[in-house]
mmCIF file of C-alpha atoms in Angstrom:
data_model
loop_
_atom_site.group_PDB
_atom_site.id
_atom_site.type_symbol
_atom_site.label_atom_id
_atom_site.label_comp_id
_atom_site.label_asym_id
_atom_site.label_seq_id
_atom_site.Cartn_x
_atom_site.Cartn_y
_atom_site.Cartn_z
ATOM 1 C CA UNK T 1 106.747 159.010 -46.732
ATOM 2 C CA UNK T 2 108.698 156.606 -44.300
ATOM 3 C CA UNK T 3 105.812 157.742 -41.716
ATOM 4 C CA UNK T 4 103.127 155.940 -44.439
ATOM 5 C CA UNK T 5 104.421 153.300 -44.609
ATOM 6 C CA UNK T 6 104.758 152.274 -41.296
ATOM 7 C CA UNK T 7 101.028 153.186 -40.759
ATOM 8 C CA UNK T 8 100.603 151.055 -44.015
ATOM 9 C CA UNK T 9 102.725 148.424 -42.277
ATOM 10 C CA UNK T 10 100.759 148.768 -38.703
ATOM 11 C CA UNK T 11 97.396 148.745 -40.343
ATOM 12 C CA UNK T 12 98.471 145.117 -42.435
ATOM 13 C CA UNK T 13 99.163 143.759 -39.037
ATOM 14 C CA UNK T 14 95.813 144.975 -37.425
ATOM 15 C CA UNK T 15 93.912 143.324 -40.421
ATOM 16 C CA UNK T 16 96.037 139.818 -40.540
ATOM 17 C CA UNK T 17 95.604 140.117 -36.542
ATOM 18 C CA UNK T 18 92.033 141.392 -35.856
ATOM 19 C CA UNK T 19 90.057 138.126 -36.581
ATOM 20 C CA UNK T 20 91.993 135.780 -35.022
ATOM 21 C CA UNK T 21 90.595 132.626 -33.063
ATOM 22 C CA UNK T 22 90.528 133.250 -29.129
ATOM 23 C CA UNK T 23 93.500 131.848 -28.170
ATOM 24 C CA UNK T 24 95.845 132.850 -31.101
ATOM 25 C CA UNK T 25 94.865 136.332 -30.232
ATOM 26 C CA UNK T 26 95.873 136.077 -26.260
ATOM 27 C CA UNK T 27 98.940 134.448 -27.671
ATOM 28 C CA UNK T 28 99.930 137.512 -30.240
ATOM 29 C CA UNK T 29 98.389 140.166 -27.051
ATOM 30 C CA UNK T 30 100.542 138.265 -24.344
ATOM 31 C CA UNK T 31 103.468 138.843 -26.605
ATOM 32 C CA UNK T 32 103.184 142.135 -27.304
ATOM 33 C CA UNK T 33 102.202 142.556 -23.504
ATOM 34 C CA UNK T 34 105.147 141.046 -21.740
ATOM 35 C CA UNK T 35 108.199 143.391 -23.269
ATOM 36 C CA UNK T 36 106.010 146.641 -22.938
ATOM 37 C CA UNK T 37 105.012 145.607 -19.046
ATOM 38 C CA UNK T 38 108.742 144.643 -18.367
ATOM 39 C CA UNK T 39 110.015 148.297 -20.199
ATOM 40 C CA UNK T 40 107.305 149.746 -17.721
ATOM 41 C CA UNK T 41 108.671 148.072 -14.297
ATOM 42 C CA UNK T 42 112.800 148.424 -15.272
ATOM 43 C CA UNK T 43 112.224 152.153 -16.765
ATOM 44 C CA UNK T 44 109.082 154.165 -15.326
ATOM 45 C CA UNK T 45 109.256 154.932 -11.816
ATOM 46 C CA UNK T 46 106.084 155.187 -10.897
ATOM 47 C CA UNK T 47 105.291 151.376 -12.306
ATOM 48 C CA UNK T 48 107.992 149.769 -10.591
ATOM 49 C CA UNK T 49 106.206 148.836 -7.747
ATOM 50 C CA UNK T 50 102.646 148.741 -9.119
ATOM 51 C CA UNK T 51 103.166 146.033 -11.349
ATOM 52 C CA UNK T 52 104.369 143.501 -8.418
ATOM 53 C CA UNK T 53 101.067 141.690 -8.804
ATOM 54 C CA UNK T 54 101.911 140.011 -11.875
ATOM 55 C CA UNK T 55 105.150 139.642 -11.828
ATOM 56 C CA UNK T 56 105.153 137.936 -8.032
ATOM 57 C CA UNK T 57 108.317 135.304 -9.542
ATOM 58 C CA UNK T 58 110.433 136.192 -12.449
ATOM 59 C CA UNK T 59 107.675 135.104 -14.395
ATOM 60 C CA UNK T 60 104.596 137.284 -16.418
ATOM 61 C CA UNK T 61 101.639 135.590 -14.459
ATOM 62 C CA UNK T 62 98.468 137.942 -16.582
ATOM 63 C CA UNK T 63 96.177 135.854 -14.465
ATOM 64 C CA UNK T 64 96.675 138.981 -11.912
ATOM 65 C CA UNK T 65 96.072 141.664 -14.088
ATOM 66 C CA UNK T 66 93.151 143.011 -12.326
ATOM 67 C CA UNK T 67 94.865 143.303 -9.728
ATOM 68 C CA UNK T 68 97.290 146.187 -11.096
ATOM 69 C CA UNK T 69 95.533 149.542 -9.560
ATOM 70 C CA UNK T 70 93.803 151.469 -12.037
ATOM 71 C CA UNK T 71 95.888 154.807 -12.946
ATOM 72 C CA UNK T 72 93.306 157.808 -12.607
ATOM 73 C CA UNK T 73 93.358 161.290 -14.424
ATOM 74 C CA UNK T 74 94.306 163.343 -10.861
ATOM 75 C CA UNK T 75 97.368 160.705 -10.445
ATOM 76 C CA UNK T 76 98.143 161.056 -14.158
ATOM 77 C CA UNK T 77 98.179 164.888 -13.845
ATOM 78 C CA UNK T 78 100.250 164.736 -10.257
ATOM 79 C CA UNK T 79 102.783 162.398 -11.343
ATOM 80 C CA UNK T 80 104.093 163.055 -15.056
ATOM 81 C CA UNK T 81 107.986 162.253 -13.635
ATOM 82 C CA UNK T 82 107.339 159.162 -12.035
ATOM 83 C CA UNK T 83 105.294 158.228 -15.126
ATOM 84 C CA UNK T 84 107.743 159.343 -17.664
ATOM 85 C CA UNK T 85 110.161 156.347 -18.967
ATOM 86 C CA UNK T 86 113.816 156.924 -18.013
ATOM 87 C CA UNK T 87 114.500 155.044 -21.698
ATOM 88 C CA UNK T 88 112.671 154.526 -24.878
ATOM 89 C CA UNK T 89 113.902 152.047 -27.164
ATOM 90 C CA UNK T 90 114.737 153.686 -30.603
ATOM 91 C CA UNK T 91 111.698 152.191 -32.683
ATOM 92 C CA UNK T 92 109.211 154.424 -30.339
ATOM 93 C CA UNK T 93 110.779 157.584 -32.352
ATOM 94 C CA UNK T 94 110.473 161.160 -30.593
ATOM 95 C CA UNK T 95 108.725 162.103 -28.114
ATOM 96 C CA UNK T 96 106.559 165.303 -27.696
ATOM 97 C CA UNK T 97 105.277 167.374 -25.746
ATOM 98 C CA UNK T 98 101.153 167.056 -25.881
ATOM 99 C CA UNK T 99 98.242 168.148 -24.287
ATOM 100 C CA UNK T 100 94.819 167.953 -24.589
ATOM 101 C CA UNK T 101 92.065 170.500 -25.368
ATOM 102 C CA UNK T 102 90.780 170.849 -20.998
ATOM 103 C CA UNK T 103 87.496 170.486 -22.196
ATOM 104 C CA UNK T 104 86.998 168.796 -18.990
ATOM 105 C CA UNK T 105 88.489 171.322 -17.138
ATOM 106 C CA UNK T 106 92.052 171.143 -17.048
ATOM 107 C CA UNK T 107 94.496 170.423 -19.989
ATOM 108 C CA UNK T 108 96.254 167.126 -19.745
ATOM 109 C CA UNK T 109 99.614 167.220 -20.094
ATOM 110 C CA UNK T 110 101.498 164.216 -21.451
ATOM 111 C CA UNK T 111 104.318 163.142 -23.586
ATOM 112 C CA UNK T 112 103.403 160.879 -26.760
ATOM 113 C CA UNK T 113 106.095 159.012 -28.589
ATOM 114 C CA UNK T 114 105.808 158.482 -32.493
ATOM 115 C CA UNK T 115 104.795 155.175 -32.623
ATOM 116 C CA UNK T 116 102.012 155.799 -30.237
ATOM 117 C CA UNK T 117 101.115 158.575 -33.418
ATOM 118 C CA UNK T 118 101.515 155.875 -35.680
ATOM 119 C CA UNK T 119 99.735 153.148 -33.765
ATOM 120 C CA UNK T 120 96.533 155.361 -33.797
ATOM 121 C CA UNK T 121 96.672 156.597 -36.939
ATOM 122 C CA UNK T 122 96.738 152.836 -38.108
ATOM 123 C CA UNK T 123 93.378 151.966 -35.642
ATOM 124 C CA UNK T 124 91.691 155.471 -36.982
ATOM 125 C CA UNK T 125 92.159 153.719 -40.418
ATOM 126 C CA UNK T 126 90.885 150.498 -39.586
ATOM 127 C CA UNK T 127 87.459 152.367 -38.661
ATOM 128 C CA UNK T 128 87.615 153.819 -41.979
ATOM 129 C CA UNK T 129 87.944 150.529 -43.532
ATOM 130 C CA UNK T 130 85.396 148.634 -41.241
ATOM 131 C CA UNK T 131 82.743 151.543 -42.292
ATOM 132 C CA UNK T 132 83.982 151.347 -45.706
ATOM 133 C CA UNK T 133 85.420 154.862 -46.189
ATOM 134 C CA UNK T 134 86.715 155.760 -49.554
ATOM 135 C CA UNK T 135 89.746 157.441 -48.757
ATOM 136 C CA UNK T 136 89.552 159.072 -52.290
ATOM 137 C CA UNK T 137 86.597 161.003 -51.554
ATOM 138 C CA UNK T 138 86.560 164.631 -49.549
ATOM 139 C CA UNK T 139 85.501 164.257 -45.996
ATOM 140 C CA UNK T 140 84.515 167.620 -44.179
ATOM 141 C CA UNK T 141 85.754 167.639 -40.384
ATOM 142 C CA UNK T 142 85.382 170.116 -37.957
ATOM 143 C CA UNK T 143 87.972 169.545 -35.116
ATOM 144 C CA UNK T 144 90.026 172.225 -33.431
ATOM 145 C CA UNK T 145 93.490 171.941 -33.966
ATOM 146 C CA UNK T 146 95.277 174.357 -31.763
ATOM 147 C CA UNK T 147 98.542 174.272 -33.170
ATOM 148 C CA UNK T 148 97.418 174.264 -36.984
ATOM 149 C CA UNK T 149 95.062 177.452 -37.012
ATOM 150 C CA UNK T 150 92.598 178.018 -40.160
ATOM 151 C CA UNK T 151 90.176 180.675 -38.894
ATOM 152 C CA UNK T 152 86.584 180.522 -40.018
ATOM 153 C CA UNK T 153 85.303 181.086 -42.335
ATOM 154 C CA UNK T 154 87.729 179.312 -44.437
ATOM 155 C CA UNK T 155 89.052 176.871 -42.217
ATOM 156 C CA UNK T 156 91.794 174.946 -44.284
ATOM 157 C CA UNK T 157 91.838 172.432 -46.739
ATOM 158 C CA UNK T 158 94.125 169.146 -45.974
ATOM 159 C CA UNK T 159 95.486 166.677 -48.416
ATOM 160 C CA UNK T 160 95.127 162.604 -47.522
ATOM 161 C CA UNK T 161 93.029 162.675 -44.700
ATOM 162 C CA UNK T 162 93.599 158.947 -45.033
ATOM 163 C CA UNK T 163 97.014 157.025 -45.225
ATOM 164 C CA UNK T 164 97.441 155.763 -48.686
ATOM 165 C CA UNK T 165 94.658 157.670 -50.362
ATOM 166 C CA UNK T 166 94.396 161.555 -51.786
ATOM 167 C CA UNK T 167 90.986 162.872 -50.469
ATOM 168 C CA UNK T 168 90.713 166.042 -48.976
ATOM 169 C CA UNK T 169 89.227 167.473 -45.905
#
């Protein structure tokens, strides 16, 4: 599927990328970095003003990074407008509607863009391949997945639990 390979695509870069000497690496980061944190001061609201620390001049300075306030869960949870991008560029795909399971208490809701679902999809592999995984092989899982019920004791079965292979889970 079109989804595949872009996770097949995304996990090639993560392998060409991951070993790479110091400063290479801060190079490749720093340019992923820069268009993502400029998106984040011209588009979310609620970064507009928080990100003033590095970007004092015109100019990136990531020597000030600490200085950016941490974002916490409660400010997360009070402020999903000001944190919610007036634009997406088209490669991010749609966005949806998620929330987590409130196993801490309270469910987190948040929006998640596709290529956020692709990016860690693509890093879940990359596990798999570090603990050498054979994707072909059945691998038993017991997760809750709200929205896709299979009620014990059957559960359900799923096809390709990794990206490029046909094991089942």
């Amino acid at each position: 599927s079109p989804n595949d390979r872009m996770v097949m695509e995304f996990c090639e870069v993560l392998a060409e990328t991951e070993r790479l000497p110091p400063a290479a690496l801060a190079s490749y980061q720093r340019n992923l970095l820069a268009p993502l944190l400029e998106h984040a001061r011209s588009h979310v609201p609620f970064y507009r003003d928080r990100l003033s620390a590095i970007f004092q001049s015109e100019t990136l300075d990531l020597s000030r990074w600490t200085e950016i306030p941490i974002l916490t869960r409660a400010q997360a949870q009070r402020e999903v407008e000001a944190l919610t991008s007036a634009w997406l560029p088209a490669h991010c795909g749609k966005v949806l509607n998620e929330e987590t399971s409130g196993s801490t208490g309270i469910p987190f809701r948040h929006l998640r863009n596709e290529l956020l679902t692709t990016a860690n999809i693509a890093l879940t592999d990359r596990m798999f391949r570090w603990w050498k995984l054979d994707g072909n092989k059945t691998m038993a899982s017991f997760t809750s997945r709200r929205r896709h019920r299979a009620p014990p004791p059957d559960g359900a079965t799923i096809e390709g639990w990794r990206t490029g292979f046909k094991g089942t889970h």
